Coordinates of C-alpha atoms and ligand atoms in Angstrom, one line a residue:
X29 CA -90.6 4.6 -56.2
X30 CA -89.1 8.3 -55.4
X31 CA -86.9 8.3 -53.1
X32 CA -85.7 11.2 -51.2
X33 CA -82.2 10.1 -51.0
X34 CA -80.1 7.2 -51.7
X35 CA -78.6 6.4 -48.4
X36 CA -80.2 7.8 -44.9
X37 CA -77.5 8.2 -42.2
X38 CA -79.3 8.2 -38.9
X39 CA -76.5 9.4 -36.5
X40 CA -74.1 12.2 -36.7
X41 CA -71.4 10.9 -34.7
X42 CA -67.9 10.1 -35.3
X43 CA -68.5 6.9 -37.8
X44 CA -71.9 8.2 -39.7
X45 CA -69.9 11.5 -40.3
X46 CA -67.1 9.6 -41.5
X47 CA -69.3 7.2 -43.9
X48 CA -70.9 10.6 -45.5
X49 CA -66.9 11.9 -46.3
X50 CA -66.0 8.3 -47.6
X51 CA -69.4 8.2 -49.5
X52 CA -68.4 12.1 -51.4
X53 CA -67.3 11.7 -54.2
X54 CA -69.7 8.6 -55.2
X55 CA -73.1 9.3 -57.7
X56 CA -74.9 8.6 -54.6
X57 CA -77.3 10.7 -51.9
X58 CA -76.8 11.1 -49.0
X59 CA -78.9 12.6 -46.1
X60 CA -77.8 12.2 -43.0
X61 CA -80.2 12.9 -39.5
X62 CA -78.5 13.7 -36.8
X63 CA -80.2 13.9 -33.0
X64 CA -77.9 16.7 -31.6
X65 CA -78.8 20.2 -32.1
X66 CA -75.8 22.2 -31.7
X67 CA -73.4 19.7 -32.2
X68 CA -70.3 21.4 -31.2
X69 CA -72.0 22.5 -28.0
X70 CA -73.8 19.5 -27.2
X71 CA -70.6 17.3 -28.2
X72 CA -68.4 19.5 -25.8
X73 CA -69.7 18.2 -22.5
X74 CA -68.1 14.6 -23.7
X75 CA -65.0 14.9 -22.7
X76 CA -64.3 10.8 -23.2
X77 CA -60.5 10.6 -24.6
X78 CA -60.7 8.6 -28.0
X79 CA -57.2 6.9 -28.8
X80 CA -57.1 6.2 -33.0
X81 CA -55.0 3.5 -34.0
X82 CA -52.0 4.5 -37.0
X83 CA -54.2 2.5 -39.3
X84 CA -57.3 4.9 -38.6
X85 CA -54.8 7.9 -39.1
X86 CA -54.5 6.8 -42.4
X87 CA -58.2 6.5 -43.1
X88 CA -58.7 9.9 -41.9
X89 CA -56.2 11.5 -43.7
X90 CA -57.9 9.2 -46.6
X91 CA -61.4 11.6 -45.4
X92 CA -59.6 14.5 -45.6
X93 CA -60.3 14.7 -42.2
X94 CA -56.4 14.5 -40.0
X95 CA -54.9 17.8 -40.7
X96 CA -57.6 19.9 -38.2
X97 CA -57.6 17.3 -35.9
X98 CA -54.3 18.2 -33.4
X99 CA -53.9 14.8 -31.9
X100 CA -51.6 13.8 -29.0
X101 CA -49.3 11.4 -30.7
X102 CA -48.5 7.9 -28.4
X103 CA -44.2 7.0 -29.0
X104 CA -44.4 4.6 -26.5
X105 CA -47.2 2.2 -24.6
X106 CA -46.4 0.3 -21.1
X107 CA -48.6 -2.3 -20.1
X108 CA -47.5 -3.8 -16.1
X109 CA -50.3 -4.8 -13.8
X110 CA -50.4 -3.4 -10.2
X111 CA -49.1 -5.9 -7.1
X112 CA -47.9 -8.2 -9.7
X113 CA -44.9 -9.3 -11.9
X114 CA -44.6 -8.7 -16.0
X115 CA -44.9 -5.8 -18.7
X116 CA -44.8 -5.3 -22.4
X117 CA -43.4 -2.4 -23.4
X118 CA -43.9 -1.2 -27.2
X119 CA -42.0 1.8 -29.2
X120 CA -43.3 3.4 -32.4
X121 CA -39.4 3.2 -33.5
X122 CA -39.1 -0.3 -33.5
X123 CA -43.1 -0.7 -35.2
X124 CA -41.9 1.1 -37.8
X125 CA -44.1 4.1 -37.6
X126 CA -44.2 7.8 -36.5
X127 CA -46.4 6.9 -34.0
X128 CA -48.1 3.9 -32.3
X129 CA -51.4 5.8 -32.2
X130 CA -52.8 9.3 -30.9
X131 CA -55.1 10.8 -28.1
X132 CA -57.8 13.0 -29.3
X133 CA -61.2 14.8 -27.6
X134 CA -64.2 12.7 -28.7
X135 CA -66.0 16.1 -28.5
X136 CA -62.9 17.2 -31.0
X137 CA -63.8 14.2 -33.4
X138 CA -67.0 14.6 -33.7
X139 CA -67.2 17.9 -34.6
X140 CA -63.7 17.7 -37.1
X141 CA -66.4 14.6 -38.9
X142 CA -69.4 16.4 -38.7
X143 CA -67.8 20.0 -40.5
X144 CA -65.6 18.1 -43.2
X145 CA -69.1 16.1 -43.8
X146 CA -71.1 19.4 -44.5
X147 CA -67.9 20.8 -46.3
X148 CA -67.9 18.0 -48.8
X149 CA -71.4 18.9 -49.0
X150 CA -72.8 15.7 -47.3
X151 CA -76.9 16.6 -46.2
X152 CA -76.3 16.6 -42.3
X153 CA -79.4 17.7 -40.6
X154 CA -79.0 18.5 -37.2
X155 CA -81.8 18.0 -34.6
X156 CA -83.4 15.4 -36.2
X157 CA -84.2 12.7 -33.8
X158 CA -85.2 9.4 -35.6
X159 CA -87.8 7.4 -33.7
X160 CA -89.0 4.7 -36.4
X161 CA -87.2 2.9 -39.7
X162 CA -89.6 0.8 -41.9
X163 CA -89.8 -1.5 -44.9
X164 CA -91.3 0.5 -47.6
X165 CA -91.6 -1.0 -51.0
X166 CA -87.8 -1.3 -52.1
X167 CA -86.1 0.6 -49.6
X168 CA -87.5 2.3 -45.9
X169 CA -89.4 5.2 -44.4
X170 CA -87.4 7.0 -41.8
X171 CA -90.1 8.3 -38.7
X172 CA -88.1 11.4 -37.7
X173 CA -88.7 14.4 -35.6
X174 CA -87.1 17.5 -37.0
X175 CA -86.9 20.5 -33.6
X176 CA -91.2 20.5 -32.9
X177 CA -92.4 18.5 -36.2
X178 CA -92.5 15.1 -37.4
X179 CA -91.0 14.3 -40.7
X180 CA -90.3 11.4 -42.8
X181 CA -87.8 10.8 -45.5
X182 CA -87.7 7.7 -47.9
X183 CA -85.0 6.2 -48.8
X184 CA -83.1 3.3 -50.3
X185 CA -81.2 1.9 -47.3
X186 CA -81.2 3.2 -44.0
X187 CA -78.0 3.4 -42.3
X188 CA -77.8 3.3 -38.5
X189 CA -75.1 4.7 -36.7
X190 CA -76.8 6.0 -33.4
X191 CA -74.4 4.1 -30.9
X192 CA -77.2 1.8 -30.2
X193 CA -79.5 4.4 -28.7
X194 CA -83.1 3.3 -30.6
X195 CA -84.4 0.4 -29.3
X196 CA -85.6 -2.8 -31.5
X197 CA -83.6 -1.8 -34.6
X198 CA -81.6 -5.2 -34.8
X199 CA -81.2 -8.3 -32.8
X200 CA -78.2 -7.7 -30.6
X201 CA -76.1 -9.6 -27.9
X202 CA -75.4 -7.6 -24.4
X203 CA -73.3 -8.4 -21.6
X204 CA -73.4 -6.0 -18.5
X205 CA -69.8 -5.3 -17.2
X206 CA -71.5 -3.8 -14.0
X207 CA -68.6 -1.1 -14.3
X208 CA -68.2 2.4 -15.3
X209 CA -65.0 4.0 -17.3
X210 CA -64.6 7.1 -15.0
X211 CA -62.6 9.7 -17.3
X212 CA -60.7 12.6 -16.5
X213 CA -57.6 14.9 -17.0
X214 CA -54.6 14.8 -15.0
X215 CA -51.5 16.4 -14.4
X216 CA -48.7 14.9 -12.8
X217 CA -45.5 15.8 -11.0
X218 CA -43.2 13.8 -13.8
X219 CA -43.5 14.5 -17.7
X220 CA -45.1 11.6 -19.6
X221 CA -42.4 11.9 -22.4
X222 CA -45.5 10.5 -24.8
X223 CA -46.1 7.2 -23.3
X224 CA -49.7 5.5 -22.7
X225 CA -49.6 3.5 -19.8
X226 CA -51.7 0.5 -18.8
X227 CA -52.5 -0.5 -15.8
X228 CA -54.4 -3.7 -14.5
X229 CA -55.5 -2.9 -11.3
X230 CA -57.3 -4.9 -8.3
X231 CA -60.0 -2.8 -8.7
X232 CA -60.4 -2.8 -13.1
X233 CA -58.0 -1.2 -16.2
X234 CA -56.5 1.9 -15.3
X235 CA -54.9 4.1 -18.4
X236 CA -53.0 7.1 -18.5
X237 CA -52.7 8.4 -22.2
X238 CA -50.5 11.8 -22.8
X239 CA -52.6 14.4 -24.1
X240 CA -50.4 17.7 -24.4
X241 CA -48.8 19.0 -20.8
X242 CA -51.8 16.7 -19.2
X243 CA -52.5 13.2 -19.1
X244 CA -55.9 11.9 -19.8
X245 CA -57.5 8.9 -18.0
X246 CA -59.9 6.0 -18.2
X247 CA -60.3 4.3 -15.2
X248 CA -62.4 1.1 -15.0
X249 CA -64.2 0.5 -11.8
X250 CA -67.6 -0.8 -10.0
X251 CA -70.5 2.2 -10.2
X252 CA -70.5 3.1 -7.0
X253 CA -66.8 3.4 -6.8
X254 CA -67.0 5.5 -9.9
X255 CA -69.8 7.7 -8.7
X256 CA -68.1 8.2 -5.6
X257 CA -64.2 8.9 -7.2
X258 CA -66.4 11.7 -9.4
X259 CA -68.2 13.1 -6.5
X260 CA -64.8 13.3 -4.6
X261 CA -62.4 16.1 -3.1
X262 CA -59.4 16.7 -5.6
X263 CA -57.3 15.5 -2.7
X264 CA -59.1 12.5 -1.7
X265 CA -59.1 11.5 -5.7
X266 CA -55.3 12.2 -6.4
X267 CA -54.6 9.5 -3.0
X268 CA -57.0 7.0 -5.0
X269 CA -55.2 7.4 -8.0
X270 CA -51.8 7.5 -7.1
X271 CA -52.8 4.5 -4.7
X272 CA -54.1 2.3 -8.3
X273 CA -51.4 3.6 -10.4
X274 CA -48.0 3.3 -8.2
X275 CA -45.4 6.1 -8.5
X276 CA -44.3 6.3 -11.6
X277 CA -45.2 9.2 -12.8
X278 CA -44.6 11.0 -9.2
X279 CA -47.4 12.4 -7.3
X280 CA -50.2 13.8 -9.3
X281 CA -51.0 17.2 -8.8
X282 CA -54.6 18.0 -11.1
X283 CA -57.7 17.0 -11.5
X284 CA -60.8 18.1 -14.2
X285 CA -63.3 17.6 -16.5
X286 CA -64.0 14.0 -14.5
X287 CA -67.2 12.1 -15.7
X288 CA -68.0 8.8 -16.3
X289 CA -69.9 6.1 -18.4
X290 CA -71.5 2.8 -17.7
X291 CA -69.9 -0.3 -19.7
X292 CA -71.2 -3.2 -21.5
X293 CA -70.3 -5.1 -24.9
X294 CA -73.6 -5.1 -27.3
X295 CA -72.9 -7.2 -30.1
X296 CA -75.6 -7.1 -32.9
X297 CA -76.0 -10.1 -35.0
X298 CA -76.0 -8.9 -38.1
X299 CA -79.1 -10.4 -39.0
X300 CA -80.2 -6.9 -39.9
X301 CA -83.3 -6.3 -42.1
X302 CA -82.5 -6.4 -45.6
X303 CA -83.5 -2.5 -45.5
X304 CA -81.2 -1.0 -42.8
X305 CA -77.2 -1.8 -41.7
X306 CA -76.2 -1.0 -38.7
X307 CA -72.3 0.0 -37.8
X308 CA -69.8 1.9 -35.3
X309 CA -71.6 1.3 -31.6
X310 CA -74.8 0.7 -33.4
X311 CA -73.0 -2.7 -34.5
X312 CA -70.4 -3.5 -31.5
X313 CA -70.5 -1.2 -28.0
X314 CA -67.1 -2.4 -26.4
X315 CA -65.3 -1.7 -23.3
X316 CA -62.8 0.7 -23.9
X317 CA -60.0 -0.9 -22.6
X318 CA -58.3 -1.7 -25.7
X319 CA -59.4 1.4 -27.1
X320 CA -60.7 -0.2 -30.4
X321 CA -64.6 0.9 -30.5
X322 CA -64.1 4.2 -33.0
X323 CA -61.2 2.4 -35.2
X324 CA -63.2 -0.4 -35.5
X325 CA -66.5 1.9 -36.2
X326 CA -64.2 3.5 -38.8
X327 CA -63.5 0.8 -40.4
X328 CA -66.8 -0.3 -41.1
X329 CA -67.8 3.4 -42.2
X330 CA -64.6 2.6 -44.8
X331 CA -65.7 -1.0 -45.9
X332 CA -69.2 -0.1 -46.0
X333 CA -68.4 3.0 -48.1
X334 CA -66.2 0.8 -50.3
X335 CA -69.0 -1.9 -51.7
X336 CA -71.9 0.7 -51.8
X337 CA -70.1 2.1 -54.4
X338 CA -69.8 -0.8 -56.4
X339 CA -73.5 -2.5 -55.7
X340 CA -76.5 -1.4 -57.8
X341 CA -78.4 1.5 -56.4
X342 CA -81.9 -1.0 -56.4
X343 CA -80.1 -4.1 -55.3
X344 CA -78.8 -2.0 -52.2
X345 CA -82.1 -3.1 -49.7
X346 CA -82.4 -6.4 -51.5
X347 CA -82.0 -9.2 -49.0
X348 CA -78.5 -10.1 -50.3
X349 CA -77.3 -6.4 -51.5
X350 CA -74.6 -6.1 -48.1
X351 CA -74.0 -9.4 -47.6
X352 CA -70.8 -8.6 -49.2
X353 CA -70.6 -6.3 -46.5
X354 CA -71.5 -8.1 -43.8
X355 CA -69.2 -11.2 -44.4
X356 CA -65.8 -8.9 -44.9
X357 CA -66.5 -7.5 -41.7
X358 CA -67.4 -11.0 -39.7
X359 CA -63.7 -11.8 -38.7
X360 CA -62.6 -8.2 -37.2
X361 CA -65.8 -7.6 -35.5
X362 CA -66.0 -11.0 -33.6
X363 CA -61.8 -10.7 -33.1
X364 CA -62.2 -7.3 -32.1
X365 CA -64.8 -7.9 -30.1
X366 CA -63.6 -11.2 -28.5
X367 CA -60.5 -9.7 -27.9
X368 CA -62.0 -7.3 -26.0
X369 CA -64.3 -9.2 -23.7
X370 CA -61.8 -11.5 -23.2
X371 CA -59.4 -8.5 -21.8
X372 CA -62.2 -7.8 -19.1
X373 CA -62.5 -11.1 -17.7
X374 CA -58.7 -11.7 -17.4
X375 CA -57.7 -8.7 -16.0
X376 CA -60.9 -7.9 -13.9
X377 CA -59.9 -10.9 -12.2
X378 CA -58.2 -10.5 -8.8
X379 CA -57.4 -14.5 -8.3
X380 CA -53.8 -15.7 -7.7
X381 CA -53.6 -17.9 -10.3
X382 CA -54.6 -15.4 -12.9
X383 CA -52.5 -12.9 -11.5
X384 CA -49.5 -15.3 -12.5
X385 CA -50.8 -16.2 -15.4
X386 CA -51.4 -12.8 -17.0
X387 CA -47.6 -12.0 -15.4
X388 CA -46.4 -14.8 -17.3
X389 CA -48.4 -13.8 -20.7
X390 CA -47.0 -10.5 -20.1
X391 CA -43.5 -11.4 -19.6
X392 CA -43.6 -14.0 -22.6
X393 CA -45.1 -10.7 -24.8
X394 CA -43.0 -8.5 -23.5
X395 CA -39.7 -10.6 -24.7
X396 CA -40.6 -12.6 -27.9
X397 CA -39.9 -10.2 -30.5
X398 CA -42.7 -11.8 -33.0
X399 CA -45.2 -12.2 -30.0
X400 CA -45.0 -8.3 -29.5
X401 CA -45.0 -7.3 -33.2
X402 CA -48.2 -9.1 -33.7
X403 CA -49.4 -7.6 -30.5
X404 CA -47.6 -4.5 -31.8
X405 CA -49.3 -4.9 -35.2
X406 CA -52.9 -5.7 -33.7
X407 CA -53.0 -2.4 -31.8
X408 CA -52.0 -0.6 -34.5
X409 CA -54.2 -1.7 -38.1
X410 CA -56.0 -4.2 -36.3
X411 CA -57.0 -7.7 -38.2
X412 CA -55.3 -6.1 -40.9
X413 CA -52.5 -5.7 -39.9
Ligands
LIG24 C1 -64.7 6.0 -22.2 C2 -64.5 5.8 -23.4 C3 -63.7 5.8 -24.1 C4 -63.5 5.4 -25.0 N1 -61.6 5.0 -25.3 C5 -61.7 4.6 -27.1 C6 -60.3 4.7 -27.4 O1 -59.8 4.8 -26.6 N2 -60.6 4.5 -28.7 C7 -61.4 4.0 -29.5 O2 -61.3 3.4 -30.4 N3 -62.8 4.2 -28.8 C8 -63.1 4.6 -27.8 N4 -64.0 4.4 -27.2 C9 -65.7 4.1 -28.3 C10 -65.9 5.3 -28.8 O3 -66.4 6.3 -27.9 C11 -67.4 5.1 -29.7 O4 -67.0 3.6 -30.3 C12 -67.7 5.8 -31.3 O5 -67.9 7.0 -30.1 C13 -68.2 5.4 -31.8 O6 -68.9 6.3 -32.6 P1 -70.5 6.3 -33.2 O7 -70.5 7.3 -34.3 O8 -70.3 4.6 -33.1 O9 -71.5 6.5 -31.5 P2 -71.8 7.7 -31.2 O10 -70.2 8.1 -30.9 O11 -72.2 7.2 -29.5 O12 -72.6 7.9 -31.8 C14 -74.0 8.4 -32.2 C15 -74.1 9.4 -33.0 O13 -76.2 9.5 -33.3 C16 -77.0 10.5 -32.7 N5 -78.1 9.4 -32.0 C17 -78.5 8.6 -31.2 N6 -79.9 8.7 -31.2 C18 -80.3 9.2 -32.5 C19 -81.3 9.0 -33.2 N7 -82.5 8.5 -32.9 N8 -81.7 10.2 -34.2 C20 -80.7 10.6 -34.8 N9 -79.4 10.5 -34.3 C21 -79.5 9.4 -33.1 C22 -76.4 10.7 -31.2 O14 -76.6 12.1 -31.1 C23 -75.1 10.5 -31.6 O15 -74.5 11.6 -32.1 C24 -64.4 4.9 -25.9 C25 -65.6 5.3 -25.6 C26 -65.7 5.6 -23.6 C27 -67.2 5.3 -23.5

């Protein structure tokens, strides 16, 4: 059978584009189908901040997609709970890395990776919305709308990196947290000194990340409270934030770029049909409390590229073709999703005994160097740390 391409990547978001880049020097023909029409313009409307781990920086450097990102470094991480004892303080110097992580705009990651994939020669098609993927002979047929027309692409393998948008691709376990993440840029009276704060409050976890002269806020709340705060007057918003976060940064003085995102855990069983493999948010959508979704998706893209480069083209869509990839990713996926889910459950609960257990756990982690180092390495490198 004649194929139009070897690998069709469905979704040109950060993870799909990273895969295209990781395959840039391989003999495989790669076509990327992205639903957005003008990536730079439409992605700019998504203001979520992304914390990138040091391990992800190393991968982005290998993909030649780091230099142009201009990220804000995180030199210290401070974890605490409002109204409870216990805290954890991590520092880049103690961990022996230049920064514990970096903060970037989702829109910058999106455009940077999409542009790098184009420059590297990938066939990146905008305005191409996929509607269905069918098994077809030794490979698959992908139906998509291109502008106003319908089109089909025959590929040996479909890699789905659509963020979980297309229904029915692979069975998945879904937990609806009935929460939203409210994001915004805020200014405070005191400088952040490259410190990221994670504060567990009775309403949910609240993260303040250093971002140039501002701080990027990611605040987990009930949907109703997030909706109210998104539209509240600036003074009401700043007062509510001060009340939840406390006085460590002095008064908050300004807020801009508010947006909210519904939160869920969506974990595909990785029992994908043989001609399809899911990566990034399409394989696992996590709560942002630990800032791991993109970092994990980037590791998916990197490891999948290594397997694709060493698998004979005719075996790509066979039942055993990608078993090596699926087995290799299992531990990282399950450990990261499990830890994130446990954090959400533990820290979204105001029950006194749990508050005391959280405090004791944080004190222990903060005081015992091996435990703290383990935590730091997990945050910096994932399960490979
Ligand atoms: C508030 C918030 C904060 C976050 N913070 C962090 C963080 O600090 N660190 C971290 O690592 N992660 C974080 N994440 C998670 C991170 O945003 C995701 O893990 C990451 O964006 C996943 O990238 P992706 O490419 O898999 O999916 P997406 O970013 O969702 O991209 C999917 C792409 O597929 C395209 N697409 C969709 N449907 C179709 C279709 N039918 N046909 C063709 N294309 C299609 C979309 O247009 C999009 O471009 C956060 C998430 C949220 C909501």
